[in-house]
XYZ file of C-alpha atoms in Angstrom:
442
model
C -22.532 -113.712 -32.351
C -26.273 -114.778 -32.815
C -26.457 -116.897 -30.045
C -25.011 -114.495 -28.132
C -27.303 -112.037 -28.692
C -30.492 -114.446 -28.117
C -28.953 -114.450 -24.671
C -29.083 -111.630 -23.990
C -32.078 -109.600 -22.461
C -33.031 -105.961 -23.164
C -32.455 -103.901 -20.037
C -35.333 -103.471 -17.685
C -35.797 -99.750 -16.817
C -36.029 -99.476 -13.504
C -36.660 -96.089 -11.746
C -33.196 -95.555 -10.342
C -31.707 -96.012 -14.358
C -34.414 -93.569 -15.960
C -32.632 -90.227 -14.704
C -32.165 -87.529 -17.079
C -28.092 -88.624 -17.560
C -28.835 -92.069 -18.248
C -31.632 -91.391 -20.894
C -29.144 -88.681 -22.394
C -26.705 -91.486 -22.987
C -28.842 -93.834 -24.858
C -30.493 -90.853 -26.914
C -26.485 -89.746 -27.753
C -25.735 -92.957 -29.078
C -29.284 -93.522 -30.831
C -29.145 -90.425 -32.588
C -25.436 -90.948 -33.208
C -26.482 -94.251 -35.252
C -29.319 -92.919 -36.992
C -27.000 -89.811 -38.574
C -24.195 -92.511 -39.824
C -26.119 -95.574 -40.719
C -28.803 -93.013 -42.817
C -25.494 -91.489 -44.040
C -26.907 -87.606 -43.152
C -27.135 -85.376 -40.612
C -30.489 -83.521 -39.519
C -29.754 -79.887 -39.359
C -32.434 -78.088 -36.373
C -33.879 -76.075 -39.482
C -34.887 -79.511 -41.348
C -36.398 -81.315 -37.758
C -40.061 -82.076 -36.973
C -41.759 -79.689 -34.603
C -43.391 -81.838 -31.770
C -46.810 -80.816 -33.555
C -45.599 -82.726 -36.824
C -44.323 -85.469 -35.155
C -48.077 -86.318 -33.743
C -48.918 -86.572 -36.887
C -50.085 -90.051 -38.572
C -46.843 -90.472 -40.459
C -44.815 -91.320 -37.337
C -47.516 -93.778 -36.350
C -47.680 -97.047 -37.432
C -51.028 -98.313 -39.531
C -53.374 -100.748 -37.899
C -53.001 -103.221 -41.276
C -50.143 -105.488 -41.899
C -48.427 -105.318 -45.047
C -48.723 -107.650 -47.035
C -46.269 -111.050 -47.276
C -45.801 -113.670 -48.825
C -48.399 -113.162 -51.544
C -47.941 -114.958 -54.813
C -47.878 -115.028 -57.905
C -46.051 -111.688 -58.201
C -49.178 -110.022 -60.133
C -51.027 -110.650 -56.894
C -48.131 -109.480 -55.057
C -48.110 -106.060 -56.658
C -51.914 -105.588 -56.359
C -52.125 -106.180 -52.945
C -48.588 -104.037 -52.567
C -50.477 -101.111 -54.703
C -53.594 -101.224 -52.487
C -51.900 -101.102 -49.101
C -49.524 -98.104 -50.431
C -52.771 -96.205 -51.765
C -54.148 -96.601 -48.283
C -51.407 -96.085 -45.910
C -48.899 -93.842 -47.637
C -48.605 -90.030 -46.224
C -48.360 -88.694 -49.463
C -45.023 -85.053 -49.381
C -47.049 -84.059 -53.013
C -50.156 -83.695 -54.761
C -48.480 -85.995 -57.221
C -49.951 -88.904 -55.637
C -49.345 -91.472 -58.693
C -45.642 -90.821 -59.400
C -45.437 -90.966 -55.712
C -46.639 -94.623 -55.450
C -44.780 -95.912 -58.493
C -41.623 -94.326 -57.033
C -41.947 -96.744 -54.041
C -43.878 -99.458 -55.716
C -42.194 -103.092 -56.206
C -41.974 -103.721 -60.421
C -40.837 -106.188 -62.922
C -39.406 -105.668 -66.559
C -38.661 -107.531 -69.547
C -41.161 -110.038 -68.652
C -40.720 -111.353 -72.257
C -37.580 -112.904 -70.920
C -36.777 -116.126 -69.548
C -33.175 -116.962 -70.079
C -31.875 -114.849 -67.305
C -33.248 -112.825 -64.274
C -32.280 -110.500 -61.564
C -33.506 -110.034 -58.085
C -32.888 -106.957 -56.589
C -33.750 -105.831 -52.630
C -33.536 -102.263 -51.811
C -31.937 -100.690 -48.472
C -33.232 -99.674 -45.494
C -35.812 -96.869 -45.761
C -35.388 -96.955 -49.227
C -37.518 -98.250 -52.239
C -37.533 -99.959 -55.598
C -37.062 -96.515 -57.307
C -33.181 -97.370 -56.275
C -33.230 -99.616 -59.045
C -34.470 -98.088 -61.967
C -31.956 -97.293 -63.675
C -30.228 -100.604 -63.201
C -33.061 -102.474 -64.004
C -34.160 -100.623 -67.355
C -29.890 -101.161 -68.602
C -30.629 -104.795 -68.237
C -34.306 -104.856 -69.453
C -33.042 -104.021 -72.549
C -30.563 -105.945 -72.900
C -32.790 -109.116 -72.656
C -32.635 -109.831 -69.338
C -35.866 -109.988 -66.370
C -35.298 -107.594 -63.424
C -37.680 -107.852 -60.531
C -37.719 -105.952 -57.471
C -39.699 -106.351 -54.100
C -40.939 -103.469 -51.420
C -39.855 -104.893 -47.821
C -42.217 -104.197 -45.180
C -42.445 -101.001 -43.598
C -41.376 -98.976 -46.265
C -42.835 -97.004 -48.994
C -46.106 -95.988 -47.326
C -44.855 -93.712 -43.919
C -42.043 -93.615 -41.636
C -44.506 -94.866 -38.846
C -44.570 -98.338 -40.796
C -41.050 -99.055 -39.468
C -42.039 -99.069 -35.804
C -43.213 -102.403 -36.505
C -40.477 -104.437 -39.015
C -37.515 -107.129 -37.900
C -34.978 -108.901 -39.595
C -36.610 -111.884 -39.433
C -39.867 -110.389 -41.234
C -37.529 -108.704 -43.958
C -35.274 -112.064 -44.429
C -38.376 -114.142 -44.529
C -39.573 -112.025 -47.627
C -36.599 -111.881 -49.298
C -36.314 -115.889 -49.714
C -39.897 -116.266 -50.498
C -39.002 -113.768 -53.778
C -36.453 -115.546 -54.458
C -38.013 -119.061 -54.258
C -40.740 -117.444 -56.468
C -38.500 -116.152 -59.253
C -36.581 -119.173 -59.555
C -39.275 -121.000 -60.553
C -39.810 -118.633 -63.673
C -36.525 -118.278 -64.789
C -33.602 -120.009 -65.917
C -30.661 -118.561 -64.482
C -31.586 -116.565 -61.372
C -28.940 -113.583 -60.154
C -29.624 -111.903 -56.890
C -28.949 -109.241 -54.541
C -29.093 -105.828 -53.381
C -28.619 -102.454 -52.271
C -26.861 -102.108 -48.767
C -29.239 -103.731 -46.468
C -30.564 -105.421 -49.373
C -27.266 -106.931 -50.228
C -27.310 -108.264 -46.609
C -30.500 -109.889 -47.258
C -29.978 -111.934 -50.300
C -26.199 -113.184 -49.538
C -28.082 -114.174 -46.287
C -30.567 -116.246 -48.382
C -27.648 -117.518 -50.573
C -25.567 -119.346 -47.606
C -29.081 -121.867 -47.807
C -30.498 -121.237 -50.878
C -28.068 -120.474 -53.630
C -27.342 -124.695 -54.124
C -30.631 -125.512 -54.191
C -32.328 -123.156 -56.582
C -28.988 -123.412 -58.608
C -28.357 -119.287 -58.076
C -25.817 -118.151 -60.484
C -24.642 -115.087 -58.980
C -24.717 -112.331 -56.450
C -25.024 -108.319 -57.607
C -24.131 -106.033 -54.694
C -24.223 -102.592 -54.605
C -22.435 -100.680 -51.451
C -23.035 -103.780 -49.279
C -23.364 -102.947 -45.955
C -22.029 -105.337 -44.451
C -20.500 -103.841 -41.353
C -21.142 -100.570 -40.196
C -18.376 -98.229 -39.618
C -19.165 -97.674 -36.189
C -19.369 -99.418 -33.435
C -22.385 -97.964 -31.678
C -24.629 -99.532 -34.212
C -24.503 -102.789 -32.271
C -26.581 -101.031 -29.653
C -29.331 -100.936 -31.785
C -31.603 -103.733 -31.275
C -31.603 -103.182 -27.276
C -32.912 -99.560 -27.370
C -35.627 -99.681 -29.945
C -37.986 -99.337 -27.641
C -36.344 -97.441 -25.331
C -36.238 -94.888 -28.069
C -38.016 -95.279 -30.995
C -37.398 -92.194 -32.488
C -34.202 -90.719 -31.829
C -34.479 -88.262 -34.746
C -36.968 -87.029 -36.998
C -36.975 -84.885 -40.235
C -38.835 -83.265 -42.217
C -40.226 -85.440 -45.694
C -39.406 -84.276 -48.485
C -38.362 -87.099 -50.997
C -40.656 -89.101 -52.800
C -37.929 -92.052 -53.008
C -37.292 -93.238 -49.789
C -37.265 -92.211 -45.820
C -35.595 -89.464 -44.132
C -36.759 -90.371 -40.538
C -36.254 -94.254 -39.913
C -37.271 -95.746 -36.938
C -35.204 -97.160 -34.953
C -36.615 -100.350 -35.148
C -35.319 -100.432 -38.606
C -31.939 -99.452 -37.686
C -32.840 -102.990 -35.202
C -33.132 -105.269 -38.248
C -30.565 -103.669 -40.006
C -27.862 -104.541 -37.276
C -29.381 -108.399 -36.611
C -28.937 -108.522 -40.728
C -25.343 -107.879 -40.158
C -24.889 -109.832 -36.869
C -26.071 -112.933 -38.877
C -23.882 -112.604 -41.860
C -20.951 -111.622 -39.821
C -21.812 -114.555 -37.412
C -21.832 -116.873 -41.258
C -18.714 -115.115 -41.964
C -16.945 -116.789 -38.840
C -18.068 -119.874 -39.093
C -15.493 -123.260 -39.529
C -13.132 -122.790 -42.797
C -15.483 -124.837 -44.861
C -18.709 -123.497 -44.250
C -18.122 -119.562 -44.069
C -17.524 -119.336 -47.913
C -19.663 -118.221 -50.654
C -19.047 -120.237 -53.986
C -20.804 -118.237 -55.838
C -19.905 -115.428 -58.169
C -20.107 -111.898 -57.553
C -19.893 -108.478 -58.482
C -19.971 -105.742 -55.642
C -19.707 -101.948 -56.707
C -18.607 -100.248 -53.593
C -17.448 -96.143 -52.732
C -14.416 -96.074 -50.667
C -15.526 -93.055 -49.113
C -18.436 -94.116 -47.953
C -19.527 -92.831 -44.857
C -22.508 -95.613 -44.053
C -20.372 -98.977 -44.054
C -16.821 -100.187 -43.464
C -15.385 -100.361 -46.984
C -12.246 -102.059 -45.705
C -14.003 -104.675 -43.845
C -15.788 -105.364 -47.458
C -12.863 -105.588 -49.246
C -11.724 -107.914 -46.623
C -14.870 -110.174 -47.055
C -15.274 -109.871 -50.909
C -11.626 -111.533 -51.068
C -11.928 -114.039 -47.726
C -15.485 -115.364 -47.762
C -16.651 -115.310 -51.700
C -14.162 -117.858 -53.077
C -15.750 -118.095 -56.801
C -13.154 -117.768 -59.846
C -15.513 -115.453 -61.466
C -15.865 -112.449 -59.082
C -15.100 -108.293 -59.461
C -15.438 -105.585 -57.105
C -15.972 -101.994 -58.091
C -13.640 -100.098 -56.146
C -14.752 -96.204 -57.054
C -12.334 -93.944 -55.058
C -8.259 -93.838 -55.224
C -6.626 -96.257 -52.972
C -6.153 -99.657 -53.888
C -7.517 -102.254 -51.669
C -5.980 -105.355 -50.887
C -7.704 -107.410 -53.192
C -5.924 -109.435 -56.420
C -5.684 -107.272 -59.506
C -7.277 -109.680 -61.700
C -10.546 -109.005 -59.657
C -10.397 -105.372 -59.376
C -11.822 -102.403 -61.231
C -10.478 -99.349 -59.764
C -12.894 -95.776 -60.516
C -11.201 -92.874 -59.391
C -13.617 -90.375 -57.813
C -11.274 -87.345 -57.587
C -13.469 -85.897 -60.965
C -12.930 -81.685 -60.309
C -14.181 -81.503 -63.559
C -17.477 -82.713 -62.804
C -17.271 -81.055 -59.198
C -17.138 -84.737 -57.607
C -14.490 -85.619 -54.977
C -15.962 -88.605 -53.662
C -18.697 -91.557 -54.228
C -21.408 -91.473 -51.757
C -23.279 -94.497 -50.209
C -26.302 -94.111 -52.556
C -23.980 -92.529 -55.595
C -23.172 -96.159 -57.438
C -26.933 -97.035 -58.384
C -28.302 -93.988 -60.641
C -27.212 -92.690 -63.644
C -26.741 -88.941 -64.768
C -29.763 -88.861 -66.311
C -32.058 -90.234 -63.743
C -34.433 -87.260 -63.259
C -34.328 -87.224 -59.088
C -31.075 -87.565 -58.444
C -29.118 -86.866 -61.889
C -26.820 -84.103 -62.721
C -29.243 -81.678 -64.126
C -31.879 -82.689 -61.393
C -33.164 -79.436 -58.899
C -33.571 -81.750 -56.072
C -30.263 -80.992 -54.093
C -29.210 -83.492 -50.901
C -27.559 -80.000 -48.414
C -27.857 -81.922 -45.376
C -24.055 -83.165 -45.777
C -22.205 -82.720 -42.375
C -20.702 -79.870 -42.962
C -22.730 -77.038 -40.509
C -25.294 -75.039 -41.007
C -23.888 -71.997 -42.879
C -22.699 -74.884 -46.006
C -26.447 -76.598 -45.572
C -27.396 -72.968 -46.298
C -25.583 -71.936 -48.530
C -25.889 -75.119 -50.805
C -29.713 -74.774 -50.389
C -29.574 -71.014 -51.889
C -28.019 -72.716 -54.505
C -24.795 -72.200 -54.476
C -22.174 -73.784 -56.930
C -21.238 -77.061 -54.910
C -18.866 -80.067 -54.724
C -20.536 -83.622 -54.311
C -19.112 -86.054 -52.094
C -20.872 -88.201 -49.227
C -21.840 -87.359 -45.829
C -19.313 -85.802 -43.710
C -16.980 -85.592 -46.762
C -13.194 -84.101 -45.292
C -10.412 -83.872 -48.549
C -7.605 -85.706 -47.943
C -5.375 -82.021 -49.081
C -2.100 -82.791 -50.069
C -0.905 -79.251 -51.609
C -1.074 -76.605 -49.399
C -2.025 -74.377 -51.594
C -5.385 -75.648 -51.972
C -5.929 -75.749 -48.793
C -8.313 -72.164 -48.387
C -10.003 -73.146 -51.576
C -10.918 -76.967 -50.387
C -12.173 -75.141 -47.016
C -14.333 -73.047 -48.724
C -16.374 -75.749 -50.917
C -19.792 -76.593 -50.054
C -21.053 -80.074 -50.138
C -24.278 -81.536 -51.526
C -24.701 -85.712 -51.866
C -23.628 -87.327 -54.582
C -26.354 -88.721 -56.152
C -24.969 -90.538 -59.341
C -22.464 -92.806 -60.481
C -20.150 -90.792 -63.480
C -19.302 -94.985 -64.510
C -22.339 -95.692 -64.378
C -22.369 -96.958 -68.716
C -19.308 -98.651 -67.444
C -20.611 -100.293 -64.390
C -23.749 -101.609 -66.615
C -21.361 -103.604 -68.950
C -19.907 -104.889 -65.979
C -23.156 -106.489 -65.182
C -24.040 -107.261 -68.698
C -20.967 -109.242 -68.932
C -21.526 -110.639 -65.536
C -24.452 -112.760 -66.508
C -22.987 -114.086 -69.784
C -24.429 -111.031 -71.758
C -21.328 -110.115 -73.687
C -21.048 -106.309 -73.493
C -17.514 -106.530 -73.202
C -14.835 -108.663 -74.042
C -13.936 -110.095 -70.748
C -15.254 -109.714 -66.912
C -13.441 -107.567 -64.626
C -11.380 -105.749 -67.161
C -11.662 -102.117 -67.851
């Protein structure tokens, strides 16, 4: 599919093409992508006046970030510097906002074992704190990166690729190998791209034990995505919203949506190749939400069973219908929690726990931009009792009698992962720590 797409050539726009029907058509279909790959919808309340979107945020800055920088304690420096810099700071909290988004490192003390992780797109290392901290402390050395264009202002994505973010990704991992003794990697949705990318070259020669996935996003669930890296700069922005997390984007540009679909066009096109060489013999453990309304769960069930061939592999299935995968490498979550007001895991639901204080249970800071109109955005930003699902959540209503009282619920995000002590001996026991008595069994 690669070489395909190097054949191609972006459109030219000639005069005749550039009437108001034709640009309608791309901005449909580049709006389209940015609502389902970001997994929310922009209500008209929560969009950037044409005043705001002059502003430097949607512009990119005139310095690069920084690459390829090692050791990592240089690597963070010059990280910290460019995000104290660039960064349109949403708070006067400037210093929680730059550790939020900064790259980080713990249990340094530790050797034996280490963990990459590589965050999604317009997202940040923050993803991973909870993870990280669960392993830190159980002895094991969790490092993340910052991939260019994120953490300082949406404006910093007008200038990324896939080749720029894959290019980082294997220098960290070359870099970490060389510190530890048995290196795990992977990643957050795009992430997760990213480093079983790196693995199909990478994972024999630096003797990588093991991939960690978490909602891999490895195909998108619509087709429309593909358009993506021929109308970047036909439309850069085809949405905008208003900032108001500290942890990651809400406008992405789409030149990131770009490198996010040539990230998938590659794997997919290592995914087809001859019987012998489309495989991963590697271990791995993917948690993924069945309900999730970024990526084609089905089509990663289909590739966690086809193309990762290791003996020692689990997937995380949170949600209620089985997929087709053997038993003896299944862990099945149900997500159907009315106790807990949860009917479904969201994209961004599997990485935090309950107690994380952004996106935890008892957190203020309330994700109402669901899919579900304007009157439930509303009425879940009053503050409203709600249910917590992902974007454009629909129940599945099998009694009739619930049928008014499903209709009536207002969605916010989930933002946590109810297994979450469960999913962390999971990984524990993944890398030889032994939380539990055996991998892949609940």
């Amino acid at each position: 599919m690669r070489k395909k797409l190097r054949q191609l050539t972006r459109p030219k726009v000639r005069p005749e093409i550039q009437e108001h029907s034709m640009k309608a058509a791309f901005l449909c279909a580049a709006s389209l992508l940015l609502f389902m790959l970001s997994g929310c919808y922009t209500s008209p309340s929560s969009q950037v006046s044409a005043s705001q979107f002059s502003a430097s945020q949607f512009k990119a800055s005139t310095q690069s970030f920084p690459v390829g920088v090692q050791p990592f304690d240089d690597y963070l420096k010059d990280v910290e510097d460019y995000l104290l810099k660039h960064r349109a700071f949403i708070s006067d909290n400037k210093t929680q906002e730059i550790a939020m988004n900064m790259p980080f490192e713990c249990g340094t003390q530790y050797r034996d074992i280490g963990v990459l992780l590589v965050h999604g797109l317009g997202d940040s290392p923050y993803f991973f704190r909870d993870v990280a901290n669960a392993m830190c402390n159980e002895g094991i050395h969790v490092r993340t990166i910052l991939l260019p264009g994120h953490g300082s202002k949406p404006g910093d994505m007008l200038n990324v690729n896939y080749e720029q973010w894959q290019a980082e990704t294997n220098h960290h991992i070359k870099l970490f190998s060389e510190e530890v003794d048995n290196l795990y990697i992977g990643g957050f949705s795009t992430g997760a791209n990213l480093t079983t990318i790196a693995s199909f070259s990478m994972a024999e020669e630096l003797d990588i034990k093991g991939l960690m996935h978490f909602s891999p996003a490895f195909k998108s669930r619509f087709f429309v995505s593909r358009l993506a890296p021929y109308i970047d700069s036909l439309f850069p922005w085809p949405n905008v919203e208003e900032e108001d997390n500290p942890s990651r984007y809400n406008s992405t540009a789409m030149p990131g949506f770009a490198a996010y679909q040539e990230s998938v066009n590659v794997l997919q096109e290592l995914f087809s190749q001859s019987e012998a060489k489309r495989t991963l013999n590697l271990p791995v453990l993917m948690v993924v939400a069945e309900k999730d309304s970024v990526v084609d769960t089905k089509n990663i069930a289909e590739q966690f069973e086809d193309n990762f061939t290791h003996p020692r592999k689990c997937l995380l299935w949170q949600g209620d219908n089985k997929p087709e995968v053997p038993d003896n490498t299944l862990i099945m979550q149900t997500m159907n929690l009315p106790e807990k007001r949860i009917s479904a895991a969201s994209h961004m639901s599997t990485l935090f726990s309950e107690h994380n204080t952004l996106y935890g249970k008892e957190s203020r800071f309330r994700i109402c931009d669901n899919g579900q109109g304007s009157d439930a955005e509303a009425r879940c930003k009053a503050g409203e009792e709600v249910w917590y699902g992902p974007w454009g959540f629909e129940p599945e209503i099998e009694n009739t009698k619930l049928i008014s009282d499903q209709e009536e619920r207002v969605y916010a995000r989930l933002t946590y992962n109810p297994y979450f002590d469960r999913m962390v001996e999971q990984l524990l026991a993944f890398t030889g720590k032994t939380k539990v008595e055996a991998f892949c069994k609940t």
